[in-house]
């Protein structure tokens, strides 16, 4: 048992400063699988090391995607290690051999959590989800279901279900994107509207969006050039501005 702070310090550097220099990196399997099961930020940081062991050293982790799915909670869009987590999640969901129900579960969970996410996270997660649709065309039924949400008395997706195969995501509809199309931030609304059209085959590059911050978003808005808005060209007369206003005989604007 290690203190939480020490766990984080070790896991941050383990994948690039420790594993490449070990004769037998597989010795770290137990440590990383235990860390992955702890939850929270520690599980997010353990993903880097696990990815190396799975990708390069044939580590088998039967419930890997179930655990990855369980890590998706409202805090995922606010944590310090958000960029690292979504970079690795993008890699893990890149295989075209993944079953449609699994990818659909991730799309629905990410979309549902997006309803309370900050704008800087939404500008990253919307193209992220669009890329999943490009890789897995079978999931497009979430967008192009006949009738859409109108034919459903309630959303069949079970958000509390920890097992992706039982979440009934493929039976659902992506009504969350319709909500995001009315978002108060115009860039988010514009990005969400892309699903109203047919997606291009080329995937969006999200690498530059992973670390987008609220400060950068605000700075971009402040630096936009203001558009001159035409104002009233007719001189105001009287109290209510009408030409033949009876109030103009008794009131004047100084």
Tab-separated table of N, CA, C and O in Angstrom, residues 118-209:
chain	number	residue	atom	x	y	z
A	118	UNK	N	-17.473	21.709	-19.307
A	118	UNK	CA	-17.130	23.086	-19.700
A	118	UNK	C	-16.884	23.179	-21.201
A	118	UNK	O	-16.583	22.159	-21.846
A	119	UNK	N	-16.998	24.369	-21.791
A	119	UNK	CA	-16.851	24.523	-23.243
A	119	UNK	C	-15.523	24.015	-23.793
A	119	UNK	O	-15.485	23.418	-24.874
A	120	UNK	N	-14.417	24.236	-23.060
A	120	UNK	CA	-13.116	23.809	-23.574
A	120	UNK	C	-13.046	22.290	-23.705
A	120	UNK	O	-12.373	21.758	-24.594
A	121	UNK	N	-13.732	21.568	-22.812
A	121	UNK	CA	-13.769	20.106	-22.917
A	121	UNK	C	-14.696	19.665	-24.043
A	121	UNK	O	-14.421	18.683	-24.747
A	122	UNK	N	-15.789	20.385	-24.253
A	122	UNK	CA	-16.735	20.034	-25.308
A	122	UNK	C	-16.121	20.178	-26.695
A	122	UNK	O	-16.387	19.379	-27.586
A	123	UNK	N	-15.287	21.197	-26.875
A	123	UNK	CA	-14.653	21.407	-28.176
A	123	UNK	C	-13.670	20.289	-28.501
A	123	UNK	O	-13.277	20.116	-29.655
A	124	UNK	N	-13.253	19.536	-27.479
A	124	UNK	CA	-12.395	18.375	-27.686
A	124	UNK	C	-13.211	17.100	-27.862
A	124	UNK	O	-12.933	16.277	-28.730
A	125	UNK	N	-14.248	16.928	-27.045
A	125	UNK	CA	-14.970	15.650	-27.031
A	125	UNK	C	-15.900	15.498	-28.229
A	125	UNK	O	-16.166	14.367	-28.678
A	126	UNK	N	-16.405	16.591	-28.802
A	126	UNK	CA	-17.301	16.476	-29.959
A	126	UNK	C	-16.570	15.876	-31.171
A	126	UNK	O	-17.046	14.901	-31.760
A	127	UNK	N	-15.394	16.400	-31.577
A	127	UNK	CA	-14.667	15.720	-32.673
A	127	UNK	C	-14.180	14.332	-32.287
A	127	UNK	O	-14.056	13.453	-33.134
A	128	UNK	N	-13.927	14.112	-30.988
A	128	UNK	CA	-13.534	12.783	-30.497
A	128	UNK	C	-14.643	11.771	-30.806
A	128	UNK	O	-14.396	10.677	-31.325
A	129	UNK	N	-15.892	12.140	-30.494
A	129	UNK	CA	-17.035	11.258	-30.747
A	129	UNK	C	-17.270	11.099	-32.248
A	129	UNK	O	-17.596	10.001	-32.727
A	130	UNK	N	-17.085	12.173	-32.998
A	130	UNK	CA	-17.256	12.080	-34.458
A	130	UNK	C	-16.253	11.101	-35.064
A	130	UNK	O	-16.580	10.352	-35.997
A	131	UNK	N	-15.038	11.069	-34.525
A	131	UNK	CA	-14.042	10.110	-35.001
A	131	UNK	C	-14.471	8.670	-34.716
A	131	UNK	O	-14.206	7.762	-35.513
A	132	UNK	N	-15.128	8.454	-33.566
A	132	UNK	CA	-15.611	7.111	-33.248
A	132	UNK	C	-16.679	6.672	-34.257
A	132	UNK	O	-16.733	5.505	-34.646
A	133	UNK	N	-17.525	7.596	-34.689
A	133	UNK	CA	-18.525	7.264	-35.710
A	133	UNK	C	-17.862	6.916	-37.037
A	133	UNK	O	-18.336	6.034	-37.771
A	134	UNK	N	-16.767	7.606	-37.359
A	134	UNK	CA	-16.078	7.315	-38.622
A	134	UNK	C	-15.450	5.920	-38.586
A	134	UNK	O	-15.440	5.206	-39.585
A	135	UNK	N	-14.901	5.540	-37.429
A	135	UNK	CA	-14.241	4.230	-37.319
A	135	UNK	C	-15.248	3.088	-37.229
A	135	UNK	O	-14.958	1.970	-37.640
A	136	UNK	N	-16.400	3.362	-36.659
A	136	UNK	CA	-17.376	2.303	-36.387
A	136	UNK	C	-18.736	2.709	-36.978
A	136	UNK	O	-19.616	3.196	-36.253
A	137	UNK	N	-18.922	2.523	-38.277
A	137	UNK	CA	-20.173	2.943	-38.931
A	137	UNK	C	-21.426	2.298	-38.340
A	137	UNK	O	-22.520	2.871	-38.458
A	138	UNK	N	-21.286	1.132	-37.707
A	138	UNK	CA	-22.463	0.460	-37.133
A	138	UNK	C	-23.091	1.287	-36.017
A	138	UNK	O	-24.273	1.106	-35.697
A	139	UNK	N	-22.330	2.203	-35.434
A	139	UNK	CA	-22.845	3.031	-34.336
A	139	UNK	C	-23.641	4.233	-34.840
A	139	UNK	O	-24.242	4.947	-34.036
A	140	UNK	N	-23.652	4.464	-36.146
A	140	UNK	CA	-24.343	5.640	-36.678
A	140	UNK	C	-25.855	5.552	-36.522
A	140	UNK	O	-26.554	6.527	-36.758
A	141	UNK	N	-26.334	4.380	-36.122
A	141	UNK	CA	-27.762	4.247	-35.844
A	141	UNK	C	-28.177	5.155	-34.691
A	141	UNK	O	-29.345	5.544	-34.578
A	142	UNK	N	-27.226	5.558	-33.851
A	142	UNK	CA	-27.516	6.488	-32.759
A	142	UNK	C	-27.926	7.853	-33.291
A	142	UNK	O	-28.681	8.584	-32.635
A	143	UNK	N	-27.420	8.202	-34.478
A	143	UNK	CA	-27.705	9.514	-35.069
A	143	UNK	C	-28.840	9.418	-36.081
A	143	UNK	O	-29.716	10.290	-36.139
A	144	UNK	N	-28.830	8.353	-36.872
A	144	UNK	CA	-29.765	8.243	-37.991
A	144	UNK	C	-30.904	7.272	-37.703
A	144	UNK	O	-31.479	6.717	-38.634
A	145	UNK	N	-31.235	7.072	-36.443
A	145	UNK	CA	-32.364	6.207	-36.114
A	145	UNK	C	-33.652	6.865	-36.617
A	145	UNK	O	-33.894	8.039	-36.369
A	146	UNK	N	-34.491	6.118	-37.339
A	146	UNK	CA	-35.746	6.709	-37.862
A	146	UNK	C	-36.588	7.308	-36.739
A	146	UNK	O	-36.891	6.651	-35.760
A	147	UNK	N	-36.927	8.570	-36.912
A	147	UNK	CA	-37.745	9.235	-35.901
A	147	UNK	C	-36.948	9.832	-34.767
A	147	UNK	O	-37.377	10.785	-34.137
A	148	UNK	N	-35.747	9.283	-34.515
A	148	UNK	CA	-34.896	9.804	-33.446
A	148	UNK	C	-35.561	9.743	-32.087
A	148	UNK	O	-36.379	8.866	-31.809
A	149	UNK	N	-35.253	10.676	-31.195
A	149	UNK	CA	-35.813	10.668	-29.848
A	149	UNK	C	-37.332	10.785	-29.808
A	149	UNK	O	-37.954	10.422	-28.826
A	150	UNK	N	-37.939	11.286	-30.883
A	150	UNK	CA	-39.390	11.490	-30.886
A	150	UNK	C	-40.152	10.172	-30.748
A	150	UNK	O	-41.273	10.136	-30.251
A	151	UNK	N	-39.535	9.067	-31.219
A	151	UNK	CA	-40.208	7.772	-31.153
A	151	UNK	C	-39.997	7.067	-29.816
A	151	UNK	O	-40.471	5.947	-29.640
A	152	UNK	N	-39.266	7.693	-28.906
A	152	UNK	CA	-38.960	7.056	-27.632
A	152	UNK	C	-39.662	7.792	-26.498
A	152	UNK	O	-39.566	9.009	-26.376
A	153	UNK	N	-40.381	7.027	-25.691
A	153	UNK	CA	-41.003	7.642	-24.519
A	153	UNK	C	-39.957	7.993	-23.477
A	153	UNK	O	-40.102	8.932	-22.698
A	154	UNK	N	-38.862	7.219	-23.462
A	154	UNK	CA	-37.732	7.503	-22.576
A	154	UNK	C	-36.480	6.895	-23.184
A	154	UNK	O	-36.546	6.010	-24.042
A	155	UNK	N	-35.335	7.375	-22.742
A	155	UNK	CA	-34.060	6.884	-23.263
A	155	UNK	C	-33.787	5.489	-22.695
A	155	UNK	O	-33.694	5.327	-21.477
A	156	UNK	N	-33.647	4.464	-23.558
A	156	UNK	CA	-33.395	3.111	-23.038
A	156	UNK	C	-31.999	2.927	-22.461
A	156	UNK	O	-31.745	1.922	-21.789
A	157	UNK	N	-31.097	3.865	-22.717
A	157	UNK	CA	-29.729	3.740	-22.218
A	157	UNK	C	-29.708	3.778	-20.696
A	157	UNK	O	-30.310	4.658	-20.073
A	158	UNK	N	-29.010	2.817	-20.090
A	158	UNK	CA	-28.917	2.715	-18.630
A	158	UNK	C	-27.567	3.285	-18.207
A	158	UNK	O	-26.538	2.607	-18.273
A	159	UNK	N	-27.570	4.536	-17.770
A	159	UNK	CA	-26.313	5.215	-17.482
A	159	UNK	C	-25.636	4.659	-16.235
A	159	UNK	O	-24.413	4.740	-16.083
A	160	UNK	N	-26.408	4.067	-15.319
A	160	UNK	CA	-25.822	3.536	-14.079
A	160	UNK	C	-25.189	2.166	-14.278
A	160	UNK	O	-24.460	1.691	-13.400
A	161	UNK	N	-25.434	1.511	-15.407
A	161	UNK	CA	-24.919	0.162	-15.653
A	161	UNK	C	-23.406	0.195	-15.873
A	161	UNK	O	-22.902	0.959	-16.691
A	162	UNK	N	-22.659	-0.626	-15.119
A	162	UNK	CA	-21.208	-0.652	-15.226
A	162	UNK	C	-20.728	-1.573	-16.339
A	162	UNK	O	-19.576	-1.468	-16.770
A	163	UNK	N	-21.575	-2.480	-16.777
A	163	UNK	CA	-21.204	-3.408	-17.846
A	163	UNK	C	-21.672	-2.823	-19.188
A	163	UNK	O	-22.872	-2.689	-19.421
A	164	UNK	N	-20.735	-2.461	-20.088
A	164	UNK	CA	-21.129	-1.829	-21.361
A	164	UNK	C	-22.117	-2.662	-22.174
A	164	UNK	O	-23.009	-2.114	-22.828
A	165	UNK	N	-21.992	-3.982	-22.113
A	165	UNK	CA	-22.862	-4.837	-22.916
A	165	UNK	C	-24.309	-4.809	-22.439
A	165	UNK	O	-25.224	-5.173	-23.195
A	166	UNK	N	-24.547	-4.380	-21.205
A	166	UNK	CA	-25.896	-4.336	-20.652
A	166	UNK	C	-26.472	-2.914	-20.589
A	166	UNK	O	-27.548	-2.706	-20.054
A	167	UNK	N	-25.735	-1.952	-21.143
A	167	UNK	CA	-26.162	-0.550	-21.036
A	167	UNK	C	-27.260	-0.182	-22.038
A	167	UNK	O	-27.857	0.887	-21.936
A	168	UNK	N	-27.500	-1.045	-23.040
A	168	UNK	CA	-28.526	-0.822	-24.072
A	168	UNK	C	-28.273	0.459	-24.872
A	168	UNK	O	-29.197	1.134	-25.314
A	169	UNK	N	-26.990	0.766	-25.062
A	169	UNK	CA	-26.643	2.005	-25.761
A	169	UNK	C	-27.070	1.980	-27.223
A	169	UNK	O	-27.523	2.987	-27.770
A	170	UNK	N	-26.952	0.824	-27.881
A	170	UNK	CA	-27.303	0.735	-29.306
A	170	UNK	C	-28.800	0.911	-29.548
A	170	UNK	O	-29.215	1.183	-30.675
A	171	UNK	N	-29.610	0.762	-28.516
A	171	UNK	CA	-31.052	0.962	-28.662
A	171	UNK	C	-31.441	2.430	-28.499
A	171	UNK	O	-32.597	2.794	-28.704
A	172	UNK	N	-30.479	3.246	-28.139
A	172	UNK	CA	-30.766	4.629	-27.789
A	172	UNK	C	-30.600	5.548	-28.992
A	172	UNK	O	-30.398	5.114	-30.123
A	173	UNK	N	-30.698	6.830	-28.731
A	173	UNK	CA	-30.510	7.866	-29.745
A	173	UNK	C	-29.657	8.972	-29.133
A	173	UNK	O	-29.713	9.216	-27.929
A	174	UNK	N	-28.871	9.644	-29.964
A	174	UNK	CA	-27.922	10.636	-29.443
A	174	UNK	C	-28.596	12.001	-29.327
A	174	UNK	O	-28.208	12.967	-29.978
A	175	UNK	N	-29.596	12.077	-28.452
A	175	UNK	CA	-30.302	13.342	-28.258
A	175	UNK	C	-29.433	14.375	-27.548
A	175	UNK	O	-29.711	15.582	-27.617
A	176	UNK	N	-28.383	13.923	-26.894
A	176	UNK	CA	-27.502	14.864	-26.191
A	176	UNK	C	-26.866	15.865	-27.157
A	176	UNK	O	-26.656	17.033	-26.804
A	177	UNK	N	-26.587	15.416	-28.388
A	177	UNK	CA	-25.979	16.327	-29.360
A	177	UNK	C	-26.974	17.403	-29.791
A	177	UNK	O	-26.580	18.523	-30.106
A	178	UNK	N	-28.258	17.061	-29.814
A	178	UNK	CA	-29.256	18.082	-30.132
A	178	UNK	C	-29.283	19.151	-29.046
A	178	UNK	O	-29.483	20.342	-29.329
A	179	UNK	N	-29.090	18.744	-27.808
A	179	UNK	CA	-29.015	19.721	-26.712
A	179	UNK	C	-27.785	20.597	-26.855
A	179	UNK	O	-27.851	21.820	-26.645
A	180	UNK	N	-26.652	19.986	-27.229
A	180	UNK	CA	-25.413	20.759	-27.378
A	180	UNK	C	-25.490	21.726	-28.550
A	180	UNK	O	-24.771	22.728	-28.581
A	181	UNK	N	-26.360	21.441	-29.521
A	181	UNK	CA	-26.522	22.368	-30.653
A	181	UNK	C	-27.184	23.673	-30.227
A	181	UNK	O	-27.187	24.647	-30.978
A	182	UNK	N	-27.746	23.701	-29.015
A	182	UNK	CA	-28.320	24.930	-28.456
A	182	UNK	C	-27.474	25.456	-27.303
A	182	UNK	O	-27.978	26.166	-26.441
A	183	UNK	N	-26.194	25.096	-27.295
A	183	UNK	CA	-25.290	25.510	-26.220
A	183	UNK	C	-25.076	27.023	-26.251
A	183	UNK	O	-25.144	27.658	-27.307
A	184	UNK	N	-24.817	27.579	-25.063
A	184	UNK	CA	-24.641	29.040	-25.000
A	184	UNK	C	-23.375	29.506	-25.691
A	184	UNK	O	-23.277	30.657	-26.143
A	185	UNK	N	-22.367	28.626	-25.805
A	185	UNK	CA	-21.128	29.012	-26.488
A	185	UNK	C	-21.278	28.728	-27.981
A	185	UNK	O	-21.527	27.584	-28.375
A	186	UNK	N	-21.136	29.728	-28.834
A	186	UNK	CA	-21.394	29.529	-30.275
A	186	UNK	C	-20.476	28.499	-30.919
A	186	UNK	O	-20.891	27.784	-31.823
A	187	UNK	N	-19.213	28.406	-30.467
A	187	UNK	CA	-18.294	27.430	-31.052
A	187	UNK	C	-18.735	26.002	-30.760
A	187	UNK	O	-18.590	25.097	-31.597
A	188	UNK	N	-19.263	25.792	-29.549
A	188	UNK	CA	-19.751	24.454	-29.183
A	188	UNK	C	-20.984	24.101	-30.012
A	188	UNK	O	-21.098	22.990	-30.545
A	189	UNK	N	-21.916	25.044	-30.134
A	189	UNK	CA	-23.119	24.801	-30.928
A	189	UNK	C	-22.776	24.501	-32.385
A	189	UNK	O	-23.364	23.615	-33.014
A	190	UNK	N	-21.800	25.215	-32.910
A	190	UNK	CA	-21.382	25.006	-34.304
A	190	UNK	C	-20.722	23.635	-34.462
A	190	UNK	O	-20.955	22.931	-35.454
A	191	UNK	N	-19.892	23.259	-33.492
A	191	UNK	CA	-19.208	21.958	-33.560
A	191	UNK	C	-20.207	20.811	-33.460
A	191	UNK	O	-20.081	19.797	-34.160
A	192	UNK	N	-21.226	20.952	-32.592
A	192	UNK	CA	-22.216	19.890	-32.413
A	192	UNK	C	-23.112	19.741	-33.634
A	192	UNK	O	-23.662	18.659	-33.882
A	193	UNK	N	-23.262	20.807	-34.401
A	193	UNK	CA	-24.137	20.765	-35.577
A	193	UNK	C	-23.556	19.946	-36.717
A	193	UNK	O	-24.249	19.684	-37.705
A	194	UNK	N	-22.303	19.517	-36.593
A	194	UNK	CA	-21.669	18.768	-37.681
A	194	UNK	C	-22.362	17.429	-37.904
A	194	UNK	O	-22.336	16.884	-39.013
A	195	UNK	N	-23.022	16.882	-36.880
A	195	UNK	CA	-23.711	15.602	-37.039
A	195	UNK	C	-24.999	15.725	-37.844
A	195	UNK	O	-25.602	14.721	-38.205
A	196	UNK	N	-25.436	16.966	-38.106
A	196	UNK	CA	-26.615	17.150	-38.948
A	196	UNK	C	-26.301	16.886	-40.421
A	196	UNK	O	-27.203	16.748	-41.241
A	197	UNK	N	-25.008	16.824	-40.723
A	197	UNK	CA	-24.564	16.581	-42.087
A	197	UNK	C	-23.827	15.246	-42.122
A	197	UNK	O	-23.514	14.662	-41.089
A	198	UNK	N	-23.552	14.760	-43.308
A	198	UNK	CA	-22.788	13.521	-43.438
A	198	UNK	C	-21.330	13.792	-43.086
A	198	UNK	O	-20.744	14.782	-43.536
A	199	UNK	N	-20.758	12.908	-42.279
A	199	UNK	CA	-19.373	13.090	-41.836
A	199	UNK	C	-18.407	12.765	-42.967
A	199	UNK	O	-18.620	11.842	-43.745
A	200	UNK	N	-17.323	13.520	-43.017
A	200	UNK	CA	-16.277	13.221	-43.982
A	200	UNK	C	-15.538	11.952	-43.559
A	200	UNK	O	-15.588	11.543	-42.396
A	201	UNK	N	-14.833	11.333	-44.486
A	201	UNK	CA	-14.096	10.114	-44.167
A	201	UNK	C	-12.822	10.411	-43.380
A	201	UNK	O	-12.348	9.563	-42.629
A	202	UNK	N	-12.284	11.600	-43.567
A	202	UNK	CA	-11.044	11.968	-42.879
A	202	UNK	C	-11.335	12.284	-41.411
A	202	UNK	O	-12.229	13.061	-41.087
A	203	UNK	N	-10.549	11.660	-40.521
A	203	UNK	CA	-10.744	11.901	-39.093
A	203	UNK	C	-10.242	13.280	-38.695
A	203	UNK	O	-9.308	13.822	-39.288
A	204	UNK	N	-10.881	13.847	-37.674
A	204	UNK	CA	-10.433	15.128	-37.137
A	204	UNK	C	-9.200	14.923	-36.269
A	204	UNK	O	-9.116	13.951	-35.507
A	205	UNK	N	-8.252	15.833	-36.360
A	205	UNK	CA	-7.058	15.782	-35.515
A	205	UNK	C	-7.379	16.460	-34.189
A	205	UNK	O	-7.583	17.673	-34.131
A	206	UNK	N	-7.428	15.674	-33.120
A	206	UNK	CA	-7.800	16.226	-31.813
A	206	UNK	C	-6.581	16.517	-30.939
A	206	UNK	O	-6.739	16.963	-29.810
A	207	UNK	N	-5.383	16.280	-31.465
A	207	UNK	CA	-4.181	16.453	-30.641
A	207	UNK	C	-4.044	17.884	-30.141
A	207	UNK	O	-3.592	18.125	-29.022
A	208	UNK	N	-4.434	18.862	-30.958
A	208	UNK	CA	-4.316	20.257	-30.545
A	208	UNK	C	-5.429	20.716	-29.624
A	208	UNK	O	-5.373	21.817	-29.078
A	209	UNK	N	-6.454	19.873	-29.448
A	209	UNK	CA	-7.598	20.239	-28.609
A	209	UNK	C	-7.554	19.596	-27.229
A	209	UNK	O	-8.310	19.986	-26.342
